[in-house]
PDB file of C-alpha atoms in Angstrom:
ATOM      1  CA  UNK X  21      50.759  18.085  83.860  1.00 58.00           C
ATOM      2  CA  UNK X  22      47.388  16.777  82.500  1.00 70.00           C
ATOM      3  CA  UNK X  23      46.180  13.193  82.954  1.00 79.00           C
ATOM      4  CA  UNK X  24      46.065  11.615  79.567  1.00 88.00           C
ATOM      5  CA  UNK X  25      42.211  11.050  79.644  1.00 93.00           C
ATOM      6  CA  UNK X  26      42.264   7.039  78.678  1.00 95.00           C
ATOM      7  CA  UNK X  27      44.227   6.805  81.460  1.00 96.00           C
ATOM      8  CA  UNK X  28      41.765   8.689  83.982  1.00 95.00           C
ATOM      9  CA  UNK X  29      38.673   6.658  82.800  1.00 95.00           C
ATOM     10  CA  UNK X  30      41.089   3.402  82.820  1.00 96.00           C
ATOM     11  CA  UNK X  31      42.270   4.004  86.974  1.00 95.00           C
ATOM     12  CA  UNK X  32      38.814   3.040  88.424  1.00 95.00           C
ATOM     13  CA  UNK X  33      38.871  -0.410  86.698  1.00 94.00           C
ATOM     14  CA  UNK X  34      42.391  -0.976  87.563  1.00 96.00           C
ATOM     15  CA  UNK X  35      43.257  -0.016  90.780  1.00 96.00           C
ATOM     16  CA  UNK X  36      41.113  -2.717  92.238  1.00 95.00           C
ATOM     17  CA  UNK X  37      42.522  -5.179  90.253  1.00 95.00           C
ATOM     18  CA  UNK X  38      46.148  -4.595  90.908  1.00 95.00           C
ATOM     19  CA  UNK X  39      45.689  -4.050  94.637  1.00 95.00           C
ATOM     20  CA  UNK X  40      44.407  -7.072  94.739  1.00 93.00           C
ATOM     21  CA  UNK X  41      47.241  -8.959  92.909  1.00 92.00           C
ATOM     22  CA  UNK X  42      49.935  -7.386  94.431  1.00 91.00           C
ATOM     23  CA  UNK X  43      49.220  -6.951  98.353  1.00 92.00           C
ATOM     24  CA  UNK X  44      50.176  -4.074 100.357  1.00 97.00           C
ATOM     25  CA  UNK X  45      53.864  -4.350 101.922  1.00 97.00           C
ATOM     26  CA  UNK X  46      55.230  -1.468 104.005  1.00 98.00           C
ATOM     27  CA  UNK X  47      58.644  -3.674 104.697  1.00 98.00           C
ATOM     28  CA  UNK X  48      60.680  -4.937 101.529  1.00 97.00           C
ATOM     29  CA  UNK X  49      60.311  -7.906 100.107  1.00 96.00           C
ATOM     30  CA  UNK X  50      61.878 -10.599  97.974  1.00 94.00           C
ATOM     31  CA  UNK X  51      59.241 -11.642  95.490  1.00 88.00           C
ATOM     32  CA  UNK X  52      58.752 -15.125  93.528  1.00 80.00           C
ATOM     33  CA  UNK X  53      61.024 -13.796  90.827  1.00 78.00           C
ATOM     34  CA  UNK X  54      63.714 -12.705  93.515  1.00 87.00           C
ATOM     35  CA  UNK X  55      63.451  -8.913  93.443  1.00 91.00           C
ATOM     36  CA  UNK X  56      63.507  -7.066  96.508  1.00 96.00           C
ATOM     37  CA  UNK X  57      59.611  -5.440  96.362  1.00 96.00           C
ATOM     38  CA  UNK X  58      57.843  -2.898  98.281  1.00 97.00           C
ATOM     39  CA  UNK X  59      54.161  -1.039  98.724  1.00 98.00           C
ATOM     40  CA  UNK X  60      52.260  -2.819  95.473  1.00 97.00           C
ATOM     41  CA  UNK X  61      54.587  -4.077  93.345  1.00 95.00           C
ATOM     42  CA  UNK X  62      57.348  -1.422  93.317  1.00 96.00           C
ATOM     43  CA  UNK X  63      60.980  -2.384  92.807  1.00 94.00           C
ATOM     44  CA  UNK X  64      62.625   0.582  91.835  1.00 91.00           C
ATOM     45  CA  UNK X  65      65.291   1.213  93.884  1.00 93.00           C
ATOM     46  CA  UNK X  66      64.206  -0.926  96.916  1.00 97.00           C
ATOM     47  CA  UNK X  67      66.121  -2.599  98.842  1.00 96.00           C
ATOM     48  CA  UNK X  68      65.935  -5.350 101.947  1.00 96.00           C
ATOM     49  CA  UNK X  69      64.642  -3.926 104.666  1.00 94.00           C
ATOM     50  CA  UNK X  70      63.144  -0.649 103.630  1.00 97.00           C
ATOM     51  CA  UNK X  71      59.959   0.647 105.424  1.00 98.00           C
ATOM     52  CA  UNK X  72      57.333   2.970 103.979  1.00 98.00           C
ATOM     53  CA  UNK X  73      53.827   4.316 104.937  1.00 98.00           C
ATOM     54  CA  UNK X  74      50.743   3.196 103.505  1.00 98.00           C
ATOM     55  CA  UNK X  75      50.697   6.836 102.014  1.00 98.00           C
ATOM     56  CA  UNK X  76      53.948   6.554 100.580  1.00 98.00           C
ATOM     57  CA  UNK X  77      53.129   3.127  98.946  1.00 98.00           C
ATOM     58  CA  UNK X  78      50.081   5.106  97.047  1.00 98.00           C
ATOM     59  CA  UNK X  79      52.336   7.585  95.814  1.00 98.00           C
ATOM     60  CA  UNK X  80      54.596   5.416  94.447  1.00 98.00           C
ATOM     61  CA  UNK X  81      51.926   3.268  93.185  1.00 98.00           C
ATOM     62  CA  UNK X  82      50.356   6.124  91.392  1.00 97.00           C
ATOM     63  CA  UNK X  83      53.826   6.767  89.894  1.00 97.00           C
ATOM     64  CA  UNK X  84      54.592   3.185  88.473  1.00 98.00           C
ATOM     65  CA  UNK X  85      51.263   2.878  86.812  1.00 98.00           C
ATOM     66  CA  UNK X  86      51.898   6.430  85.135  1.00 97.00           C
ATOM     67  CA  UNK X  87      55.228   5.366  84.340  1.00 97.00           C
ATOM     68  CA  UNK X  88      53.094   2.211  83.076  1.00 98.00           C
ATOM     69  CA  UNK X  89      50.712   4.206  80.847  1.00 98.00           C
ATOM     70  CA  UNK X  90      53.693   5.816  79.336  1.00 97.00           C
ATOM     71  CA  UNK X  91      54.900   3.189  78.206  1.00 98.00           C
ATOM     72  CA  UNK X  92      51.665   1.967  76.760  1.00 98.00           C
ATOM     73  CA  UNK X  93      51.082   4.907  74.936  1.00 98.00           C
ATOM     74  CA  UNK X  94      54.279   4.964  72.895  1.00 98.00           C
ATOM     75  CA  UNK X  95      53.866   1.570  72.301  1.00 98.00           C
ATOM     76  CA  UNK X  96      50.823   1.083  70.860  1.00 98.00           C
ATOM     77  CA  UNK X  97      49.541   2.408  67.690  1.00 98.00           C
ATOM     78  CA  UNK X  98      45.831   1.443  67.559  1.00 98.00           C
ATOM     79  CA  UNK X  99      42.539   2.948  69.524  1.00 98.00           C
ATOM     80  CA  UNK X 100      42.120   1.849  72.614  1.00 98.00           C
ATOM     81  CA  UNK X 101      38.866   1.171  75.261  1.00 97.00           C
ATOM     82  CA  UNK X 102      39.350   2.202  78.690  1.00 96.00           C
ATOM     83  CA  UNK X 103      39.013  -1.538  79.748  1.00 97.00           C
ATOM     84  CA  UNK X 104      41.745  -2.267  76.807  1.00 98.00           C
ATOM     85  CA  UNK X 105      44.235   0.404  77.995  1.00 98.00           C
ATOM     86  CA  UNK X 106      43.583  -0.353  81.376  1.00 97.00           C
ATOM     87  CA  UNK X 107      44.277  -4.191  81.023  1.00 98.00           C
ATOM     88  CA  UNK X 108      47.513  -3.076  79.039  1.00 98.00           C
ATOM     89  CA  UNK X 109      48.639  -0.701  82.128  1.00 98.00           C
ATOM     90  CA  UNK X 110      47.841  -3.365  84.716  1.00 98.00           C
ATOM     91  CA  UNK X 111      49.757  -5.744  82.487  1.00 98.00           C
ATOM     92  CA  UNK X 112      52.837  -3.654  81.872  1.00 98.00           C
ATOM     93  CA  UNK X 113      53.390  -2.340  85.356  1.00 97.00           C
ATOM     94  CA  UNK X 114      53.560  -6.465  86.241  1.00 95.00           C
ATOM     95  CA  UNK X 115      55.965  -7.677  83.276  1.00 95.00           C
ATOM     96  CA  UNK X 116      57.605  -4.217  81.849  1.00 96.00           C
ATOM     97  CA  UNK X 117      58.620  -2.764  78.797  1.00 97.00           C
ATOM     98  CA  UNK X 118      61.324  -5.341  78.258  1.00 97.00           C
ATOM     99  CA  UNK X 119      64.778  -4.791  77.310  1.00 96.00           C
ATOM    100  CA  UNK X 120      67.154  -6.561  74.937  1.00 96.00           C
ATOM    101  CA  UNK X 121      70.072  -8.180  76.148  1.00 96.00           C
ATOM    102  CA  UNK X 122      73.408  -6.502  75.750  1.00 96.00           C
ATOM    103  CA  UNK X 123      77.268  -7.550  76.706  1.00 94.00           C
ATOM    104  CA  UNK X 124      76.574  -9.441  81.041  1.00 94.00           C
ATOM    105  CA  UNK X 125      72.871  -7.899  80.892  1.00 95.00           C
ATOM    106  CA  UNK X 126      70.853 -11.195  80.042  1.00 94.00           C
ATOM    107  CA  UNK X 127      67.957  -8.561  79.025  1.00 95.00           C
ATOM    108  CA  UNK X 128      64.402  -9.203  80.192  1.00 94.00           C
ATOM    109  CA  UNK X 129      61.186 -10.212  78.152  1.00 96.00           C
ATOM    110  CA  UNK X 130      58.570  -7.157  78.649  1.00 97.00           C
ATOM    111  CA  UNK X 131      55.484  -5.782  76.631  1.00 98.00           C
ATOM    112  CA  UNK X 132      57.557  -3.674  74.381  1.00 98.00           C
ATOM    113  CA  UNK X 133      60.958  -5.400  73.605  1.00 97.00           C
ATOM    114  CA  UNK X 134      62.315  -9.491  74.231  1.00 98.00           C
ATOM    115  CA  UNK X 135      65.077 -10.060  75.654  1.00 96.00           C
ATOM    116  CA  UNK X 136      65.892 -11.288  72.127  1.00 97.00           C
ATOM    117  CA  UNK X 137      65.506  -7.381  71.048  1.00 97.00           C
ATOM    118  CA  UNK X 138      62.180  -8.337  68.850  1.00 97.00           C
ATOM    119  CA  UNK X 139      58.758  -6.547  69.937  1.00 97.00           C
ATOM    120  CA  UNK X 140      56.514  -8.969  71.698  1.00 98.00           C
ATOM    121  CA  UNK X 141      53.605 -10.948  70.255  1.00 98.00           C
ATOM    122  CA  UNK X 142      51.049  -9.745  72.146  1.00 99.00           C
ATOM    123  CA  UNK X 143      52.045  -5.785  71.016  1.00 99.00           C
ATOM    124  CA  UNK X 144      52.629  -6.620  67.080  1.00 98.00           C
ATOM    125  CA  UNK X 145      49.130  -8.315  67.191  1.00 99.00           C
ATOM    126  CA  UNK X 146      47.468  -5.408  68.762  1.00 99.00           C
ATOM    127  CA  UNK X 147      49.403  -2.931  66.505  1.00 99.00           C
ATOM    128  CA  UNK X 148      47.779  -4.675  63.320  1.00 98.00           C
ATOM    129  CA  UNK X 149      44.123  -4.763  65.078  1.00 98.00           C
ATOM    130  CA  UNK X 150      44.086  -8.287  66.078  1.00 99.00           C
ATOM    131  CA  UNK X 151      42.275  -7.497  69.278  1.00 98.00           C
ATOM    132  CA  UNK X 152      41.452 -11.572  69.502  1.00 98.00           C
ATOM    133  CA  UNK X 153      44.930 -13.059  69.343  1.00 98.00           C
ATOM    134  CA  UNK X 154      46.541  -9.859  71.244  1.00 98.00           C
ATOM    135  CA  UNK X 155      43.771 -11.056  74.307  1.00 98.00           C
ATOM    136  CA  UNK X 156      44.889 -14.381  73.747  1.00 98.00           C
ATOM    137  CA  UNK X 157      48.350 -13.849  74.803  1.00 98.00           C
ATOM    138  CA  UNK X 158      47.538 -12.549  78.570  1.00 98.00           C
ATOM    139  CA  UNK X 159      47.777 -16.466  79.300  1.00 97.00           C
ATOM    140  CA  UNK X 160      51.215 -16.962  78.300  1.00 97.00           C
ATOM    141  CA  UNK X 161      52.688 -14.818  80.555  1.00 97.00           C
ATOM    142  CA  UNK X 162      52.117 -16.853  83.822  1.00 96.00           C
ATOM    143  CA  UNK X 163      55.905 -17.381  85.151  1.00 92.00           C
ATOM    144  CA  UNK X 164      57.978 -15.744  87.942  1.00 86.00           C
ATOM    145  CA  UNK X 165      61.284 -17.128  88.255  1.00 82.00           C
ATOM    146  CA  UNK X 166      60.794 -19.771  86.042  1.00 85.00           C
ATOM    147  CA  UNK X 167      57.601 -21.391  87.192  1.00 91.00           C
ATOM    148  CA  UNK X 168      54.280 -21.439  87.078  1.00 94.00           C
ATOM    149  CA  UNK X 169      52.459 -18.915  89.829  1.00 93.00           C
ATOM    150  CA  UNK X 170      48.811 -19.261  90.309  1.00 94.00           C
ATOM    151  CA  UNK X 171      48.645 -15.814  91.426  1.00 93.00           C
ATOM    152  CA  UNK X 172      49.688 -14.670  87.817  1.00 95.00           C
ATOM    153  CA  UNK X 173      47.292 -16.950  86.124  1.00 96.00           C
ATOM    154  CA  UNK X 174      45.014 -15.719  87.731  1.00 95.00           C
ATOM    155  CA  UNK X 175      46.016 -12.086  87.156  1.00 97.00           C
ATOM    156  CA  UNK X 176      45.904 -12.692  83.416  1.00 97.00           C
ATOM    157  CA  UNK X 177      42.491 -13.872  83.492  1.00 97.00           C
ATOM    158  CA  UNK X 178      41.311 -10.872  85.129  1.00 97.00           C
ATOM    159  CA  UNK X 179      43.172  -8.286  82.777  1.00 98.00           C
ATOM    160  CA  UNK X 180      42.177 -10.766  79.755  1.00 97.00           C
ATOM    161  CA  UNK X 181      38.499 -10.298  81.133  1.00 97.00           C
ATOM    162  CA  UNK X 182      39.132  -6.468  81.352  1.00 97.00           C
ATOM    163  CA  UNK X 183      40.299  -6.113  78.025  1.00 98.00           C
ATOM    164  CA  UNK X 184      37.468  -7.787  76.621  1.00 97.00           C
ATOM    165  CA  UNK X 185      34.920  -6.197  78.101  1.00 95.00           C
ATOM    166  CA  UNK X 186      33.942  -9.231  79.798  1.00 86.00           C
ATOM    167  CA  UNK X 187      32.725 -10.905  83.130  1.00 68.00           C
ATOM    168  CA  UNK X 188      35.147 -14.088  84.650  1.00 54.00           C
ATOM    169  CA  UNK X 189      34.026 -15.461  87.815  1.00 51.00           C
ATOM    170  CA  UNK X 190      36.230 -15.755  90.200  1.00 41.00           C
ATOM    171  CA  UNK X 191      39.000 -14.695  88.037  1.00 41.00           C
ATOM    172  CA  UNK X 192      40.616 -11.954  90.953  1.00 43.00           C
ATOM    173  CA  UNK X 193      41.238 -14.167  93.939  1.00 46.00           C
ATOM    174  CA  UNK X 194      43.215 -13.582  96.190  1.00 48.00           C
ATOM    175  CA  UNK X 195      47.055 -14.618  95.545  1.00 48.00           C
ATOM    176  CA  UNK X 196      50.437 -12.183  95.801  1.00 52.00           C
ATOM    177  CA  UNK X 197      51.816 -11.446  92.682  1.00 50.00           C
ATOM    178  CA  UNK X 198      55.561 -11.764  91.238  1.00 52.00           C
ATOM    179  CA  UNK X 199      56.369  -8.404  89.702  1.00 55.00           C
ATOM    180  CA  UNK X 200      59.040 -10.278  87.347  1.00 54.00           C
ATOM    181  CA  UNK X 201      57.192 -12.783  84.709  1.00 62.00           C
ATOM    182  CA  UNK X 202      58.030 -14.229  81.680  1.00 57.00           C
ATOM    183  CA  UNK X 203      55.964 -15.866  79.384  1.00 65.00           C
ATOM    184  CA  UNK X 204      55.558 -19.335  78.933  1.00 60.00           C
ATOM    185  CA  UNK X 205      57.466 -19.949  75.377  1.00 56.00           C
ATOM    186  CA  UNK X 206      59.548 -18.108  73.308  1.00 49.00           C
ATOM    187  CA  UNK X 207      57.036 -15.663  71.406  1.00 44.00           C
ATOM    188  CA  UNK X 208      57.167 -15.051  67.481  1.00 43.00           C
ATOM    189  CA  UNK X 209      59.681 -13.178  66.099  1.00 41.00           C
ATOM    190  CA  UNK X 210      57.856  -9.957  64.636  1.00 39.00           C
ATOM    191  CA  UNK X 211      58.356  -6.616  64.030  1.00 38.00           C
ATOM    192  CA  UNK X 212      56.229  -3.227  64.225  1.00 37.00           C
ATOM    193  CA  UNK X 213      56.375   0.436  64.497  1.00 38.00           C
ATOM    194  CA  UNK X 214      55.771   2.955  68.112  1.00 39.00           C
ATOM    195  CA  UNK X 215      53.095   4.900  68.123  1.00 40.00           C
ATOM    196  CA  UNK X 216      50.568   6.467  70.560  1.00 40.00           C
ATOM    197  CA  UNK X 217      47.525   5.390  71.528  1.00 40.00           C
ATOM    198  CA  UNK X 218      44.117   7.047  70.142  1.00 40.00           C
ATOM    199  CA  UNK X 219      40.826   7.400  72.712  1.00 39.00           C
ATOM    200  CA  UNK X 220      38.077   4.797  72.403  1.00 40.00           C
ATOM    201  CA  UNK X 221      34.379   4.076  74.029  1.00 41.00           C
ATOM    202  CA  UNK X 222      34.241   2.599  77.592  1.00 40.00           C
ATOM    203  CA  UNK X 223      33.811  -1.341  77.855  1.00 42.00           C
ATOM    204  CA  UNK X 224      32.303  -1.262  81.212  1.00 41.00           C
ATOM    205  CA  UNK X 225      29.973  -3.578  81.124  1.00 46.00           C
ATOM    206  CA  UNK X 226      32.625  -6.594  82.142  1.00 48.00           C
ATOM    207  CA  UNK X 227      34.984  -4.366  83.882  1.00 44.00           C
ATOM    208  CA  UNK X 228      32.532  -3.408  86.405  1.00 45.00           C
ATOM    209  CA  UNK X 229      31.448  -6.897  87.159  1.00 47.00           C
ATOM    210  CA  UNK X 230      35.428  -7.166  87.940  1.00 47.00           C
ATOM    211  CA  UNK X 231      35.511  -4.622  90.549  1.00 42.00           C
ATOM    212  CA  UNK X 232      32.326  -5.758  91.557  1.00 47.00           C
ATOM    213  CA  UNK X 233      33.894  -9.384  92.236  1.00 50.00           C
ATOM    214  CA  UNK X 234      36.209  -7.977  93.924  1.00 46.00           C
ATOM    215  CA  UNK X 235      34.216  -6.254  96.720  1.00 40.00           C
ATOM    216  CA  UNK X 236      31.739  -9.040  96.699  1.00 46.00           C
ATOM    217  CA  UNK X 237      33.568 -11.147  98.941  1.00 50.00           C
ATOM    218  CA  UNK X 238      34.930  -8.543 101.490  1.00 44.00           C
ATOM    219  CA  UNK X 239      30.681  -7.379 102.057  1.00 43.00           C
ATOM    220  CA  UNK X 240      30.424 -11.106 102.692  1.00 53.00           C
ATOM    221  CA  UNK X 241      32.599 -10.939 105.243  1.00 45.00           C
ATOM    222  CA  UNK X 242      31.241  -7.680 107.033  1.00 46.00           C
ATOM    223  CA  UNK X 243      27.515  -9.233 106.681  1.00 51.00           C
ATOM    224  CA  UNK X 244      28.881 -12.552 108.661  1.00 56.00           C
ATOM    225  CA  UNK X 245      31.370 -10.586 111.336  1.00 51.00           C
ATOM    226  CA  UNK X 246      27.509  -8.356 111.887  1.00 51.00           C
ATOM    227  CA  UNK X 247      25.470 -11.584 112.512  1.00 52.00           C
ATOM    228  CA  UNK X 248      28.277 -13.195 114.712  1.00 45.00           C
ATOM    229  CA  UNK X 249      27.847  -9.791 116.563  1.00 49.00           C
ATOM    230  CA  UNK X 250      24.025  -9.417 116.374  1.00 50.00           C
ATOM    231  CA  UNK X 251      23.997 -13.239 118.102  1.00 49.00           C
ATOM    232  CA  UNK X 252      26.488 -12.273 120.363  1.00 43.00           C
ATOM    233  CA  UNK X 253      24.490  -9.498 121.516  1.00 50.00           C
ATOM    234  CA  UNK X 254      21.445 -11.501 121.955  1.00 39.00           C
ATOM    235  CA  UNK X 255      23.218 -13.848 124.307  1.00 45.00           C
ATOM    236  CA  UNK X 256      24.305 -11.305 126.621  1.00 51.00           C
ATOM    237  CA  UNK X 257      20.707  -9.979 126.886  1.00 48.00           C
ATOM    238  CA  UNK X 258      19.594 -13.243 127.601  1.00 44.00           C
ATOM    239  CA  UNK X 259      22.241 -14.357 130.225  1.00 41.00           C
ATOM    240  CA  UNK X 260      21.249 -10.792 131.480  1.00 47.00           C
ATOM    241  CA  UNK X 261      17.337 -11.285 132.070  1.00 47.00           C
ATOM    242  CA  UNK X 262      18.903 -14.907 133.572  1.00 43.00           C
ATOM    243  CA  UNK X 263      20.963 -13.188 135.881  1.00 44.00           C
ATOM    244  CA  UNK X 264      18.337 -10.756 137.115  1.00 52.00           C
ATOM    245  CA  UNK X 265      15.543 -13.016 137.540  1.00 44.00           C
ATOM    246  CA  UNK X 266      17.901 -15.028 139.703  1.00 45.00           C
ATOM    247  CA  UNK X 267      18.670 -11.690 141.886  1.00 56.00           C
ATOM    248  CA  UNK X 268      15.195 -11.631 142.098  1.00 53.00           C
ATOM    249  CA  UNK X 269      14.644 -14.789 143.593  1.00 45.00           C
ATOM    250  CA  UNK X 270      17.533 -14.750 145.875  1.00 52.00           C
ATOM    251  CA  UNK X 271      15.685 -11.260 147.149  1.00 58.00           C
ATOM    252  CA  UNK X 272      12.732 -13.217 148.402  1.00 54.00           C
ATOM    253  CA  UNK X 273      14.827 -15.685 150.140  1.00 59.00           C
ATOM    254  CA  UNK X 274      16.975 -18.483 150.084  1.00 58.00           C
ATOM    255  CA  UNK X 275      14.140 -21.148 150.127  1.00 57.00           C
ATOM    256  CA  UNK X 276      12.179 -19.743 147.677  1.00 46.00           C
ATOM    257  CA  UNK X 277      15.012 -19.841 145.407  1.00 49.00           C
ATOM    258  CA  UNK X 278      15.752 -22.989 145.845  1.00 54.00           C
ATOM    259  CA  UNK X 279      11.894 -24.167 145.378  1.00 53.00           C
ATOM    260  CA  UNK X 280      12.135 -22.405 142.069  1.00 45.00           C
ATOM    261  CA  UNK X 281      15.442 -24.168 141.309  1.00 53.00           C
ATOM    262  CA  UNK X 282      14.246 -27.865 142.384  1.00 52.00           C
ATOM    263  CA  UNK X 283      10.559 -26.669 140.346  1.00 43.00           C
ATOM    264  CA  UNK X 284      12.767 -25.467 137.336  1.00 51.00           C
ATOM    265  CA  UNK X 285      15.204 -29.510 137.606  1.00 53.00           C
ATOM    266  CA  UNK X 286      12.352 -31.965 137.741  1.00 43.00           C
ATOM    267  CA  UNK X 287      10.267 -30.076 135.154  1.00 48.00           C
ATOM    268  CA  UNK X 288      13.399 -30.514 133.070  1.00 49.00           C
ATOM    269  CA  UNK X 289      13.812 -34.047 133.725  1.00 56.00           C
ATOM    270  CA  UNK X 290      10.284 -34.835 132.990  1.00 54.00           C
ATOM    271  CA  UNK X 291      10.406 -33.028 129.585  1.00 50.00           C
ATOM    272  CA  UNK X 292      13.601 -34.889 128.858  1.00 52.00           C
ATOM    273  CA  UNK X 293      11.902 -38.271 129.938  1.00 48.00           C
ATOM    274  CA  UNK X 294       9.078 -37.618 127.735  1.00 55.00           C
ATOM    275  CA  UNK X 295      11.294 -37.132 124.718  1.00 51.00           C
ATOM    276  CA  UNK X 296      13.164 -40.363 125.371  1.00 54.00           C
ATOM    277  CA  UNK X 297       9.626 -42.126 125.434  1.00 54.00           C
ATOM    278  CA  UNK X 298       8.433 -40.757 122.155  1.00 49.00           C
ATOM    279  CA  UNK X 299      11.760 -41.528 120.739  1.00 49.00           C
ATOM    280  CA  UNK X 300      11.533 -44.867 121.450  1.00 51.00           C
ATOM    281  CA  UNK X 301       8.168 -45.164 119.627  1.00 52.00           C
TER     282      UNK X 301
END
């Protein structure tokens, strides 16, 4: 089956991003929202003390955000950027399509449906072209189990960023991820037709800053762990040539070393002396 082409150019900019938020797990999880988790952010069919491999985790993370795209496509009606779609994928493989409630099932607030069986804001504002207001509404969806979670603001900020084509500092940072959300109100009730979703230019310009923000930090850390090294190194040559010179010394005899060593105190005390003095001045 062929890759829907939005969705190829869309995978580099994303699959930073949602690594990122989610956090590899290879042993089941209950998340924020209380649903048993596993790999990044799958829930299908997991349960409490499942174990997978890190390859397994990619496949099914490869899966979801397909499954993701899907959804995305049928749902939207307008043309799309790369950074647009891919903001819309990261988005719905976090909150879902959504589902209305029906009979014991309280339903579930998602991208496509409310749990109130209306479409959701942010989807009837992109369906009429309000790009602005359908950006605006990454923010409201910030809640996993009913509270606030840093880790989703944050989240939103980065896919906001990504869908406008824009650079936010800082806007990735490190923080798991609930895979359950709800917004933060009750959206507008509002209505609007499927469709599927037409190709677009690239908006790279933010979204690469965004990955590049996100592999900023870990270079960081592999420059410092090389200079802790580097000095590390340096010491050991030193305590070395120390060592040796010593050896040497001891070679020659036990009284020459210990001229050397007596030479080597009082020259030290001296200089020590001599800072005191000038100190005191």
């Amino acid at each position: 089956m062929t890759m829907n082409p939005l969705f190829a150019a869309s995978l580099p900019l994303i699959l930073p991003l949602i690594k990122e938020s989610e956090s590899l797990k290879l042993t089941a999880y209950l998340c924020p929202a209380g649903v048993p988790t596993i790999g990044y952010g799958h829930t299908g069919g997991v349960q409490l003390g499942d174990r997978i491999t890190p390859a397994r985790a990619e496949e099914l993370l490869q899966t979801d955000l397909a499954e993701a795209a899907a959804i995305v496509d049928r749902a939207v009606t307008v043309p799309l950027t790369p950074g647009q779609y891919g903001a819309l994928v990261s988005f719905v493989f976090n909150v879902g399509a959504g589902r209305a409630a029906s009979g014991k099932d309280p339903g579930k607030d998602g991208f496509v449906q409310l749990r109130n069986g209306k479409p959701s804001t942010m989807r009837v504002k992109l369906n009429r072209g309000d790009f602005d207001g359908a950006a605006a509404e990454f923010g409201k969806w910030i809640k996993g189990g009913g509270r606030v979670l840093p880790g989703l603001v944050k989240r939103r900020q980065a896919e906001r960023a990504l869908f406008e084509g824009v650079s936010l500092a800082a806007a990735t940072a490190e923080a798991p991820i609930a895979q359950a959300v709800e917004p933060v109100g009750p959206p507008p009730v509002a209505q609007s037709a499927p469709g599927r979703v037409a190709a677009g230019g690239l908006a790279v310009g933010g979204a690469l800053t965004l990955v590049s923000e996100l592999v900023t930090p870990a270079l960081q850390v592999a420059q410092q762990a090389q200079q802790v090294a580097d000095q590390v190194q340096v010491a050991q040559q030193q305590v070395a040539g120390v060592v040796d010179v010593w050896q040497g010394l001891l070679a020659k005899g036990p009284l020459v070393a210990a001229g050397v060593l007596a030479v080597a105190l009082v020259a030290t005390i001296m200089a020590l002396v001599r800072e005191r003095r000038a100190t005191s001045l």
